[in-house]
Amino acid sequence: MLIKKIHGWEIPEHMVTPEKVFLNRRQFVAALGVGAATTGIGLGQARAEVDPSASMYPVATNSLFKDAGRPVTPKEINTTYNNFYEFGTSKSISSAAEALKTRPWEIRIDGEVEKSFTIGIDDLLKKVKLEERIYRHRCVEAWSMVVPWSGFPLQQLVELAKPMSSAAFVRFETFVDPEMAPGQKPSLFGLSSGLPWPYVEGVTMAEARNDLSFMVTGAYGAPVPNSMGAPIRLHLPWKYGFKSIKSIVRVSFTKERPVGFWEQLQKNEYGFWANVNPEVAHPRWSQASERVLGTRERIPTQLFNGYGEFVADLYKDLKDEVLYR
Ligand code: MTE
């Protein structure tokens, strides 16, 4: 993400198009020394074996979310135009992400729960009810996609976890494995990459229990591709995309508000709530409209990405919070 004037590095402020925004975000991360670590990536083991969950897809579409109001973005675009900094700072990480080893894959559930436990992804898939939801996905960088996700409501995971009344937030964490994910390696000279791995994100318990919050395990009628966050990620369609953490290995129920990856880097620009709002500009670019990937269109952005009927109530008593950044 673009970071303004922290720790002595600076990003030029003359970016006026999303394309420039992306470019400058890459420059920022390159300035931290991550770029060097992401070169020379071996393509790794492509998913050699068939994913053991493959036969579970496709799944029935939830009738509430069968139409996102615009066409589904072609799979070739969604799987090859990604933000997944573990595998590099460009949008073209899909080849590098083939090195992501998705089996065995365990998820630790801990914190303010009756009893901590670890569950393998295939055991988890047996305990939940999968459905498809076609959701709009709006990145803070002012581009958007429409994705046919498969997965299960986050509420189902909350129920399995049995949180105690002391749990106020849910904190999600991505794997750390610099051998597999070169974006997590220190720079060439042994200096820290400067990025606060692991990738972390969080929501309130009320947000976690909201009907829209979705744990994604599939897309386009098949297991979710590596580049999109296999084998399990979050999608919160009313928030900017950086909240939708990929490749989750730990879900913790906490008393304290989690501090996300980008919030750790620049809290004025990438805050906790990050609800989509066309009227609240990012400090350095407008959020009024978005570029629809796969088309030549730029369309007006909607409050809560058009999902206000589901989520607006969550925020009605939070007038003093910075809800839209
Ligand atoms: N999760 C992890 N672990 N690492 C990341 O770099 N990028 C975030 C989010 N989740 C990211 C992540 C950002 S900035 C966006 S916009 C979305 O993933 C992109 O999801 P997509 O590549 O499926 O479109």
mmCIF file of C-alpha atoms and ligand atoms in Angstrom:
data_model
loop_
_atom_site.group_PDB
_atom_site.id
_atom_site.type_symbol
_atom_site.label_atom_id
_atom_site.label_comp_id
_atom_site.label_asym_id
_atom_site.label_seq_id
_atom_site.Cartn_x
_atom_site.Cartn_y
_atom_site.Cartn_z
ATOM 1 C CA MET A 1 0.000 0.000 0.000
ATOM 2 C CA LEU A 2 1.124 3.567 -0.400
ATOM 3 C CA ILE A 3 2.721 4.954 2.701
ATOM 4 C CA LYS A 4 3.246 8.642 3.276
ATOM 5 C CA LYS A 5 6.392 9.960 4.913
ATOM 6 C CA ILE A 6 7.231 7.310 7.410
ATOM 7 C CA HIS A 7 10.681 6.454 8.645
ATOM 8 C CA GLY A 8 12.307 8.855 6.226
ATOM 9 C CA TRP A 9 11.176 7.410 2.905
ATOM 10 C CA GLU A 10 8.727 9.262 0.783
ATOM 11 C CA ILE A 11 6.406 8.453 -2.040
ATOM 12 C CA PRO A 12 5.753 11.078 -4.703
ATOM 13 C CA GLU A 13 2.287 12.551 -4.353
ATOM 14 C CA HIS A 14 1.585 13.118 -8.039
ATOM 15 C CA MET A 15 -0.359 9.965 -8.561
ATOM 16 C CA VAL A 16 -3.684 10.719 -10.117
ATOM 17 C CA THR A 17 -4.678 7.433 -11.685
ATOM 18 C CA PRO A 18 -5.031 4.072 -10.019
ATOM 19 C CA GLU A 19 -2.278 2.723 -12.276
ATOM 20 C CA LYS A 20 0.105 5.233 -10.785
ATOM 21 C CA VAL A 21 -1.152 4.320 -7.375
ATOM 22 C CA PHE A 22 -0.194 0.696 -7.926
ATOM 23 C CA LEU A 23 3.170 1.676 -9.292
ATOM 24 C CA ASN A 24 3.939 3.815 -6.304
ATOM 25 C CA ARG A 25 2.847 1.182 -3.851
ATOM 26 C CA ARG A 26 5.354 -1.120 -5.491
ATOM 27 C CA GLN A 27 7.988 1.586 -5.270
ATOM 28 C CA PHE A 28 7.319 1.944 -1.589
ATOM 29 C CA VAL A 29 7.788 -1.714 -0.884
ATOM 30 C CA ALA A 30 10.820 -1.854 -3.164
ATOM 31 C CA ALA A 31 12.277 0.979 -1.110
ATOM 32 C CA LEU A 32 11.992 -1.263 1.912
ATOM 33 C CA GLY A 33 14.214 -3.799 0.179
ATOM 34 C CA VAL A 34 11.570 -6.397 -0.483
ATOM 35 C CA GLY A 35 11.911 -6.166 -4.249
ATOM 36 C CA ALA A 36 15.291 -7.849 -4.203
ATOM 37 C CA ALA A 37 13.945 -10.689 -2.133
ATOM 38 C CA THR A 38 11.205 -11.363 -4.627
ATOM 39 C CA THR A 39 13.394 -11.771 -7.677
ATOM 40 C CA GLY A 40 14.615 -15.154 -8.788
ATOM 41 C CA ILE A 41 11.536 -16.867 -7.471
ATOM 42 C CA GLY A 42 11.463 -20.507 -8.494
ATOM 43 C CA LEU A 43 8.030 -21.429 -9.636
ATOM 44 C CA GLY A 44 8.016 -24.076 -7.001
ATOM 45 C CA GLN A 45 5.853 -27.122 -7.051
ATOM 46 C CA ALA A 46 2.739 -26.360 -8.983
ATOM 47 C CA ARG A 47 -0.249 -27.957 -7.278
ATOM 48 C CA ALA A 48 0.931 -31.363 -8.370
ATOM 49 C CA GLU A 49 -1.724 -33.419 -6.639
ATOM 50 C CA VAL A 50 -5.390 -32.805 -7.112
ATOM 51 C CA ASP A 51 -6.761 -30.726 -4.264
ATOM 52 C CA PRO A 52 -8.557 -33.192 -1.929
ATOM 53 C CA SER A 53 -11.497 -30.802 -1.651
ATOM 54 C CA ALA A 54 -11.944 -30.483 -5.428
ATOM 55 C CA SER A 55 -14.941 -32.824 -5.533
ATOM 56 C CA MET A 56 -16.861 -30.553 -3.111
ATOM 57 C CA TYR A 57 -17.277 -27.887 -5.792
ATOM 58 C CA PRO A 58 -19.257 -26.378 -7.393
ATOM 59 C CA VAL A 59 -21.735 -25.571 -4.638
ATOM 60 C CA ALA A 60 -25.211 -24.028 -4.736
ATOM 61 C CA THR A 61 -25.402 -20.255 -4.989
ATOM 62 C CA ASN A 62 -27.002 -18.363 -2.119
ATOM 63 C CA SER A 63 -29.990 -16.655 -3.771
ATOM 64 C CA LEU A 64 -29.320 -13.419 -1.873
ATOM 65 C CA PHE A 65 -25.926 -13.112 -3.551
ATOM 66 C CA LYS A 66 -26.444 -14.492 -7.017
ATOM 67 C CA ASP A 67 -26.259 -11.139 -8.791
ATOM 68 C CA ALA A 68 -23.656 -8.505 -8.002
ATOM 69 C CA GLY A 69 -25.248 -6.016 -10.393
ATOM 70 C CA ARG A 70 -22.461 -6.308 -12.913
ATOM 71 C CA PRO A 71 -20.798 -9.191 -14.713
ATOM 72 C CA VAL A 72 -18.459 -11.588 -12.969
ATOM 73 C CA THR A 73 -14.841 -10.664 -13.721
ATOM 74 C CA PRO A 74 -13.184 -13.296 -15.930
ATOM 75 C CA LYS A 75 -11.258 -15.882 -13.936
ATOM 76 C CA GLU A 76 -8.077 -15.215 -15.919
ATOM 77 C CA ILE A 77 -8.084 -11.651 -14.600
ATOM 78 C CA ASN A 78 -8.919 -12.472 -10.981
ATOM 79 C CA THR A 79 -6.259 -15.140 -10.757
ATOM 80 C CA THR A 80 -3.472 -13.112 -12.344
ATOM 81 C CA TYR A 81 -4.033 -9.594 -11.006
ATOM 82 C CA ASN A 82 -3.508 -9.905 -7.276
ATOM 83 C CA ASN A 83 -2.204 -8.345 -4.125
ATOM 84 C CA PHE A 84 -0.342 -11.029 -2.207
ATOM 85 C CA TYR A 85 2.787 -9.388 -0.853
ATOM 86 C CA GLU A 86 4.119 -12.657 0.539
ATOM 87 C CA PHE A 87 4.887 -13.583 -3.068
ATOM 88 C CA GLY A 88 6.004 -10.246 -4.418
ATOM 89 C CA THR A 89 5.110 -6.635 -4.758
ATOM 90 C CA SER A 90 3.659 -6.635 -8.258
ATOM 91 C CA LYS A 91 0.191 -7.702 -9.273
ATOM 92 C CA SER A 92 1.731 -10.604 -11.239
ATOM 93 C CA ILE A 93 2.410 -13.077 -8.444
ATOM 94 C CA SER A 94 0.308 -15.968 -9.721
ATOM 95 C CA SER A 95 3.310 -18.046 -10.880
ATOM 96 C CA ALA A 96 5.220 -17.373 -7.656
ATOM 97 C CA ALA A 97 2.137 -18.280 -5.612
ATOM 98 C CA GLU A 98 2.145 -21.771 -7.126
ATOM 99 C CA ALA A 99 4.835 -22.475 -4.505
ATOM 100 C CA LEU A 100 2.179 -22.082 -1.801
ATOM 101 C CA LYS A 101 1.815 -25.543 -0.290
ATOM 102 C CA THR A 102 -1.828 -25.900 0.728
ATOM 103 C CA ARG A 103 -1.756 -29.416 2.223
ATOM 104 C CA PRO A 104 -1.331 -30.236 5.006
ATOM 105 C CA TRP A 105 -2.887 -26.975 6.195
ATOM 106 C CA GLU A 106 -3.816 -26.403 9.794
ATOM 107 C CA ILE A 107 -5.675 -23.538 11.389
ATOM 108 C CA ARG A 108 -5.151 -22.703 15.044
ATOM 109 C CA ILE A 109 -8.183 -21.376 16.938
ATOM 110 C CA ASP A 110 -7.220 -19.726 20.203
ATOM 111 C CA GLY A 111 -7.540 -16.765 22.547
ATOM 112 C CA GLU A 112 -10.781 -16.083 24.401
ATOM 113 C CA VAL A 113 -12.370 -19.439 23.560
ATOM 114 C CA GLU A 114 -13.598 -22.256 25.776
ATOM 115 C CA LYS A 115 -10.742 -24.465 24.522
ATOM 116 C CA SER A 116 -8.051 -23.755 21.938
ATOM 117 C CA PHE A 117 -7.724 -26.254 19.116
ATOM 118 C CA THR A 118 -6.084 -26.859 15.764
ATOM 119 C CA ILE A 119 -8.060 -28.128 12.810
ATOM 120 C CA GLY A 120 -6.960 -29.270 9.367
ATOM 121 C CA ILE A 121 -8.607 -27.580 6.417
ATOM 122 C CA ASP A 122 -10.231 -30.793 5.167
ATOM 123 C CA ASP A 123 -11.702 -31.539 8.601
ATOM 124 C CA LEU A 124 -12.995 -27.986 8.790
ATOM 125 C CA LEU A 125 -14.613 -28.331 5.368
ATOM 126 C CA LYS A 126 -16.561 -31.347 6.680
ATOM 127 C CA LYS A 127 -18.007 -29.289 9.540
ATOM 128 C CA VAL A 128 -19.351 -26.343 7.552
ATOM 129 C CA LYS A 129 -21.967 -25.835 4.872
ATOM 130 C CA LEU A 130 -20.476 -24.526 1.655
ATOM 131 C CA GLU A 131 -22.308 -22.108 -0.611
ATOM 132 C CA GLU A 132 -21.447 -19.771 -3.464
ATOM 133 C CA ARG A 133 -21.756 -15.983 -3.187
ATOM 134 C CA ILE A 134 -21.098 -13.543 -5.979
ATOM 135 C CA TYR A 135 -19.569 -10.519 -4.282
ATOM 136 C CA ARG A 136 -18.197 -7.173 -5.392
ATOM 137 C CA HIS A 137 -14.592 -6.676 -4.283
ATOM 138 C CA ARG A 138 -13.296 -3.078 -3.974
ATOM 139 C CA CYS A 139 -9.586 -2.468 -3.392
ATOM 140 C CA VAL A 140 -8.411 0.646 -1.566
ATOM 141 C CA GLU A 141 -6.395 1.338 -4.733
ATOM 142 C CA ALA A 142 -9.668 2.173 -6.548
ATOM 143 C CA TRP A 143 -10.082 -0.904 -8.718
ATOM 144 C CA SER A 144 -12.797 -3.505 -8.387
ATOM 145 C CA MET A 145 -13.783 -6.999 -9.445
ATOM 146 C CA VAL A 146 -16.775 -9.291 -9.111
ATOM 147 C CA VAL A 147 -15.900 -12.722 -7.761
ATOM 148 C CA PRO A 148 -17.965 -15.930 -7.481
ATOM 149 C CA TRP A 149 -16.572 -17.119 -4.148
ATOM 150 C CA SER A 150 -17.399 -20.428 -2.504
ATOM 151 C CA GLY A 151 -17.087 -20.852 1.224
ATOM 152 C CA PHE A 152 -19.086 -20.535 4.419
ATOM 153 C CA PRO A 153 -20.266 -17.707 6.657
ATOM 154 C CA LEU A 154 -17.659 -16.648 9.224
ATOM 155 C CA GLN A 155 -20.417 -17.081 11.818
ATOM 156 C CA GLN A 156 -20.081 -20.850 11.382
ATOM 157 C CA LEU A 157 -16.412 -20.686 12.348
ATOM 158 C CA VAL A 158 -17.282 -18.482 15.328
ATOM 159 C CA GLU A 159 -19.755 -21.114 16.496
ATOM 160 C CA LEU A 160 -17.184 -23.902 16.144
ATOM 161 C CA ALA A 161 -14.665 -21.837 18.114
ATOM 162 C CA LYS A 162 -17.031 -21.280 21.078
ATOM 163 C CA PRO A 163 -15.769 -17.829 22.083
ATOM 164 C CA MET A 164 -16.244 -16.638 25.644
ATOM 165 C CA SER A 165 -18.113 -13.442 26.477
ATOM 166 C CA SER A 166 -14.729 -11.748 26.974
ATOM 167 C CA ALA A 167 -14.022 -11.992 23.207
ATOM 168 C CA ALA A 168 -14.482 -8.603 21.579
ATOM 169 C CA PHE A 169 -12.528 -9.051 18.325
ATOM 170 C CA VAL A 170 -11.415 -11.749 15.913
ATOM 171 C CA ARG A 171 -7.808 -11.587 14.744
ATOM 172 C CA PHE A 172 -6.680 -13.458 11.623
ATOM 173 C CA GLU A 173 -3.114 -14.342 10.748
ATOM 174 C CA THR A 174 -1.455 -15.575 7.527
ATOM 175 C CA PHE A 175 1.418 -18.126 7.429
ATOM 176 C CA VAL A 176 5.072 -17.124 7.764
ATOM 177 C CA ASP A 177 7.426 -19.149 5.558
ATOM 178 C CA PRO A 178 10.117 -17.111 3.806
ATOM 179 C CA GLU A 179 11.395 -20.179 1.940
ATOM 180 C CA MET A 180 8.012 -20.668 0.328
ATOM 181 C CA ALA A 181 7.048 -16.998 0.136
ATOM 182 C CA PRO A 182 10.058 -14.929 -0.915
ATOM 183 C CA GLY A 183 8.310 -11.647 -0.150
ATOM 184 C CA GLN A 184 8.853 -12.518 3.509
ATOM 185 C CA LYS A 185 12.618 -12.875 3.123
ATOM 186 C CA PRO A 186 14.957 -10.234 4.458
ATOM 187 C CA SER A 187 16.483 -8.090 1.742
ATOM 188 C CA LEU A 188 19.694 -9.091 -0.016
ATOM 189 C CA PHE A 189 21.934 -7.438 2.552
ATOM 190 C CA GLY A 190 20.358 -9.209 5.459
ATOM 191 C CA LEU A 191 18.361 -6.136 6.394
ATOM 192 C CA SER A 192 14.833 -6.596 7.544
ATOM 193 C CA SER A 193 12.257 -6.267 4.772
ATOM 194 C CA GLY A 194 10.560 -3.693 6.981
ATOM 195 C CA LEU A 195 7.212 -5.368 6.469
ATOM 196 C CA PRO A 196 5.569 -6.591 9.664
ATOM 197 C CA TRP A 197 4.949 -10.255 8.818
ATOM 198 C CA PRO A 198 2.757 -12.121 9.377
ATOM 199 C CA TYR A 199 -0.091 -10.405 7.555
ATOM 200 C CA VAL A 200 -2.729 -9.770 10.212
ATOM 201 C CA GLU A 201 -6.268 -8.422 10.069
ATOM 202 C CA GLY A 202 -9.163 -8.166 12.445
ATOM 203 C CA VAL A 203 -12.853 -7.495 12.874
ATOM 204 C CA THR A 204 -15.184 -6.951 15.796
ATOM 205 C CA MET A 205 -17.312 -9.837 17.035
ATOM 206 C CA ALA A 206 -20.381 -8.076 15.627
ATOM 207 C CA GLU A 207 -18.718 -7.836 12.222
ATOM 208 C CA ALA A 208 -17.661 -11.479 12.418
ATOM 209 C CA ARG A 209 -21.252 -12.478 13.087
ATOM 210 C CA ASN A 210 -22.620 -10.315 10.291
ATOM 211 C CA ASP A 211 -24.272 -12.264 7.489
ATOM 212 C CA LEU A 212 -21.901 -10.878 4.856
ATOM 213 C CA SER A 213 -18.622 -12.008 6.464
ATOM 214 C CA PHE A 214 -17.470 -14.955 4.424
ATOM 215 C CA MET A 215 -14.680 -17.513 4.767
ATOM 216 C CA VAL A 216 -13.584 -18.308 1.235
ATOM 217 C CA THR A 217 -12.365 -21.773 0.296
ATOM 218 C CA GLY A 218 -13.309 -21.754 -3.370
ATOM 219 C CA ALA A 219 -13.811 -19.537 -6.401
ATOM 220 C CA TYR A 220 -15.239 -20.065 -9.864
ATOM 221 C CA GLY A 221 -16.699 -23.413 -8.799
ATOM 222 C CA ALA A 222 -13.400 -24.969 -7.663
ATOM 223 C CA PRO A 223 -10.964 -24.715 -4.732
ATOM 224 C CA VAL A 224 -9.708 -21.148 -4.400
ATOM 225 C CA PRO A 225 -6.579 -20.628 -6.542
ATOM 226 C CA ASN A 226 -3.296 -20.040 -4.742
ATOM 227 C CA SER A 227 -2.959 -16.466 -5.999
ATOM 228 C CA MET A 228 -6.352 -15.630 -4.477
ATOM 229 C CA GLY A 229 -5.453 -16.890 -1.005
ATOM 230 C CA ALA A 230 -5.696 -20.696 -0.873
ATOM 231 C CA PRO A 231 -6.747 -22.709 0.953
ATOM 232 C CA ILE A 232 -8.808 -20.361 3.128
ATOM 233 C CA ARG A 233 -9.200 -16.592 3.218
ATOM 234 C CA LEU A 234 -11.664 -13.991 4.403
ATOM 235 C CA HIS A 235 -13.853 -11.779 2.246
ATOM 236 C CA LEU A 236 -15.606 -8.735 3.681
ATOM 237 C CA PRO A 237 -17.274 -7.154 0.658
ATOM 238 C CA TRP A 238 -18.203 -3.853 2.328
ATOM 239 C CA LYS A 239 -14.618 -3.086 3.326
ATOM 240 C CA TYR A 240 -11.544 -2.226 1.298
ATOM 241 C CA GLY A 241 -9.838 -5.361 0.029
ATOM 242 C CA PHE A 242 -6.840 -5.202 2.361
ATOM 243 C CA LYS A 243 -9.109 -6.361 5.218
ATOM 244 C CA SER A 244 -9.763 -9.626 3.335
ATOM 245 C CA ILE A 245 -6.746 -11.575 4.550
ATOM 246 C CA LYS A 246 -5.496 -14.576 2.563
ATOM 247 C CA SER A 247 -4.137 -18.039 3.446
ATOM 248 C CA ILE A 248 -5.161 -17.973 7.112
ATOM 249 C CA VAL A 249 -3.391 -20.202 9.663
ATOM 250 C CA ARG A 250 -4.627 -18.705 12.901
ATOM 251 C CA VAL A 251 -7.899 -17.250 14.158
ATOM 252 C CA SER A 252 -7.702 -15.703 17.622
ATOM 253 C CA PHE A 253 -10.509 -14.276 19.717
ATOM 254 C CA THR A 254 -9.150 -11.257 21.561
ATOM 255 C CA LYS A 255 -10.069 -8.628 24.115
ATOM 256 C CA GLU A 256 -7.837 -6.073 22.417
ATOM 257 C CA ARG A 257 -8.412 -4.616 18.983
ATOM 258 C CA PRO A 258 -6.005 -6.282 16.515
ATOM 259 C CA VAL A 259 -3.682 -4.004 14.574
ATOM 260 C CA GLY A 260 -3.580 -4.970 10.906
ATOM 261 C CA PHE A 261 -0.533 -5.341 8.658
ATOM 262 C CA TRP A 262 -1.101 -2.083 6.786
ATOM 263 C CA GLU A 263 -2.280 -0.271 9.901
ATOM 264 C CA GLN A 264 1.052 -1.137 11.530
ATOM 265 C CA LEU A 265 2.787 0.553 8.608
ATOM 266 C CA GLN A 266 0.589 3.639 8.217
ATOM 267 C CA LYS A 267 -2.420 3.964 10.446
ATOM 268 C CA ASN A 268 -3.575 7.294 9.024
ATOM 269 C CA GLU A 269 -4.132 5.720 5.648
ATOM 270 C CA TYR A 270 -5.145 2.139 6.413
ATOM 271 C CA GLY A 271 -7.195 2.030 9.552
ATOM 272 C CA PHE A 272 -9.073 -0.660 11.419
ATOM 273 C CA TRP A 273 -12.555 -0.084 10.008
ATOM 274 C CA ALA A 274 -11.734 0.582 6.332
ATOM 275 C CA ASN A 275 -15.381 0.669 5.257
ATOM 276 C CA VAL A 276 -15.807 1.676 1.618
ATOM 277 C CA ASN A 277 -17.011 5.269 1.297
ATOM 278 C CA PRO A 278 -16.816 7.326 -1.917
ATOM 279 C CA GLU A 279 -17.004 10.574 0.064
ATOM 280 C CA VAL A 280 -13.948 9.960 2.204
ATOM 281 C CA ALA A 281 -10.849 10.243 0.065
ATOM 282 C CA HIS A 282 -7.714 8.355 0.843
ATOM 283 C CA PRO A 283 -5.236 11.050 1.994
ATOM 284 C CA ARG A 284 -3.681 10.991 -1.473
ATOM 285 C CA TRP A 285 -6.365 9.931 -3.951
ATOM 286 C CA SER A 286 -10.103 10.031 -4.415
ATOM 287 C CA GLN A 287 -12.298 7.067 -3.539
ATOM 288 C CA ALA A 288 -15.265 8.481 -5.502
ATOM 289 C CA SER A 289 -14.978 6.020 -8.380
ATOM 290 C CA GLU A 290 -13.352 2.732 -9.279
ATOM 291 C CA ARG A 291 -11.867 1.070 -12.331
ATOM 292 C CA VAL A 292 -13.726 -2.158 -13.130
ATOM 293 C CA LEU A 293 -11.103 -4.715 -14.046
ATOM 294 C CA GLY A 294 -11.676 -6.500 -17.330
ATOM 295 C CA THR A 295 -13.589 -3.533 -18.745
ATOM 296 C CA ARG A 296 -12.800 0.009 -19.809
ATOM 297 C CA GLU A 297 -15.313 1.307 -17.313
ATOM 298 C CA ARG A 298 -14.855 3.609 -14.351
ATOM 299 C CA ILE A 299 -17.979 3.625 -12.199
ATOM 300 C CA PRO A 300 -19.065 5.533 -9.082
ATOM 301 C CA THR A 301 -18.128 3.812 -5.822
ATOM 302 C CA GLN A 302 -20.988 3.090 -3.427
ATOM 303 C CA LEU A 303 -21.087 3.554 0.342
ATOM 304 C CA PHE A 304 -20.248 0.211 1.979
ATOM 305 C CA ASN A 305 -19.599 -0.994 -1.581
ATOM 306 C CA GLY A 306 -23.386 -1.171 -1.975
ATOM 307 C CA TYR A 307 -23.907 -3.507 1.003
ATOM 308 C CA GLY A 308 -25.272 -0.912 3.452
ATOM 309 C CA GLU A 309 -28.541 -2.779 4.023
ATOM 310 C CA PHE A 310 -26.533 -5.553 5.685
ATOM 311 C CA VAL A 311 -23.937 -3.567 7.612
ATOM 312 C CA ALA A 312 -24.836 0.108 8.121
ATOM 313 C CA ASP A 313 -26.379 -0.656 11.524
ATOM 314 C CA LEU A 314 -23.054 -1.959 12.824
ATOM 315 C CA TYR A 315 -21.649 1.564 12.779
ATOM 316 C CA LYS A 316 -24.570 3.774 13.762
ATOM 317 C CA ASP A 317 -23.308 4.366 17.317
ATOM 318 C CA LEU A 318 -19.664 4.867 16.366
ATOM 319 C CA LYS A 319 -19.784 8.500 15.326
ATOM 320 C CA ASP A 320 -16.376 9.350 16.797
ATOM 321 C CA GLU A 321 -14.467 6.604 15.018
ATOM 322 C CA VAL A 322 -12.677 6.947 11.677
ATOM 323 C CA LEU A 323 -14.911 4.414 9.943
ATOM 324 C CA TYR A 324 -13.963 4.967 6.330
ATOM 325 C CA ARG A 325 -10.221 4.624 6.122
HETATM 326 N N1 MTE B 1 -3.626 -11.158 2.434
HETATM 327 C C1 MTE B 1 -2.319 -11.477 2.551
HETATM 328 N N2 MTE B 1 -1.962 -12.480 3.361
HETATM 329 N N3 MTE B 1 -1.339 -10.789 1.890
HETATM 330 C C2 MTE B 1 -1.658 -9.718 1.081
HETATM 331 O O1 MTE B 1 -0.747 -9.092 0.501
HETATM 332 N N4 MTE B 1 -3.423 -8.279 0.177
HETATM 333 C C3 MTE B 1 -4.732 -7.694 0.486
HETATM 334 C C4 MTE B 1 -5.801 -8.777 0.651
HETATM 335 N N5 MTE B 1 -5.328 -9.858 1.481
HETATM 336 C C5 MTE B 1 -3.024 -9.349 0.942
HETATM 337 C C6 MTE B 1 -3.993 -10.138 1.619
HETATM 338 C C7 MTE B 1 -5.170 -6.726 -0.511
HETATM 339 S S1 MTE B 1 -4.386 -5.216 -0.470
HETATM 340 C C8 MTE B 1 -6.183 -6.985 -1.378
HETATM 341 S S2 MTE B 1 -6.823 -5.792 -2.397
HETATM 342 C C9 MTE B 1 -6.760 -8.328 -1.520
HETATM 343 O O2 MTE B 1 -6.144 -9.282 -0.661
HETATM 344 C C10 MTE B 1 -6.567 -8.810 -2.942
HETATM 345 O O3 MTE B 1 -7.225 -10.023 -3.162
HETATM 346 P P1 MTE B 1 -7.154 -10.664 -4.621
HETATM 347 O O4 MTE B 1 -5.712 -10.767 -5.002
HETATM 348 O O5 MTE B 1 -7.842 -11.979 -4.513
HETATM 349 O O6 MTE B 1 -7.900 -9.705 -5.530
#
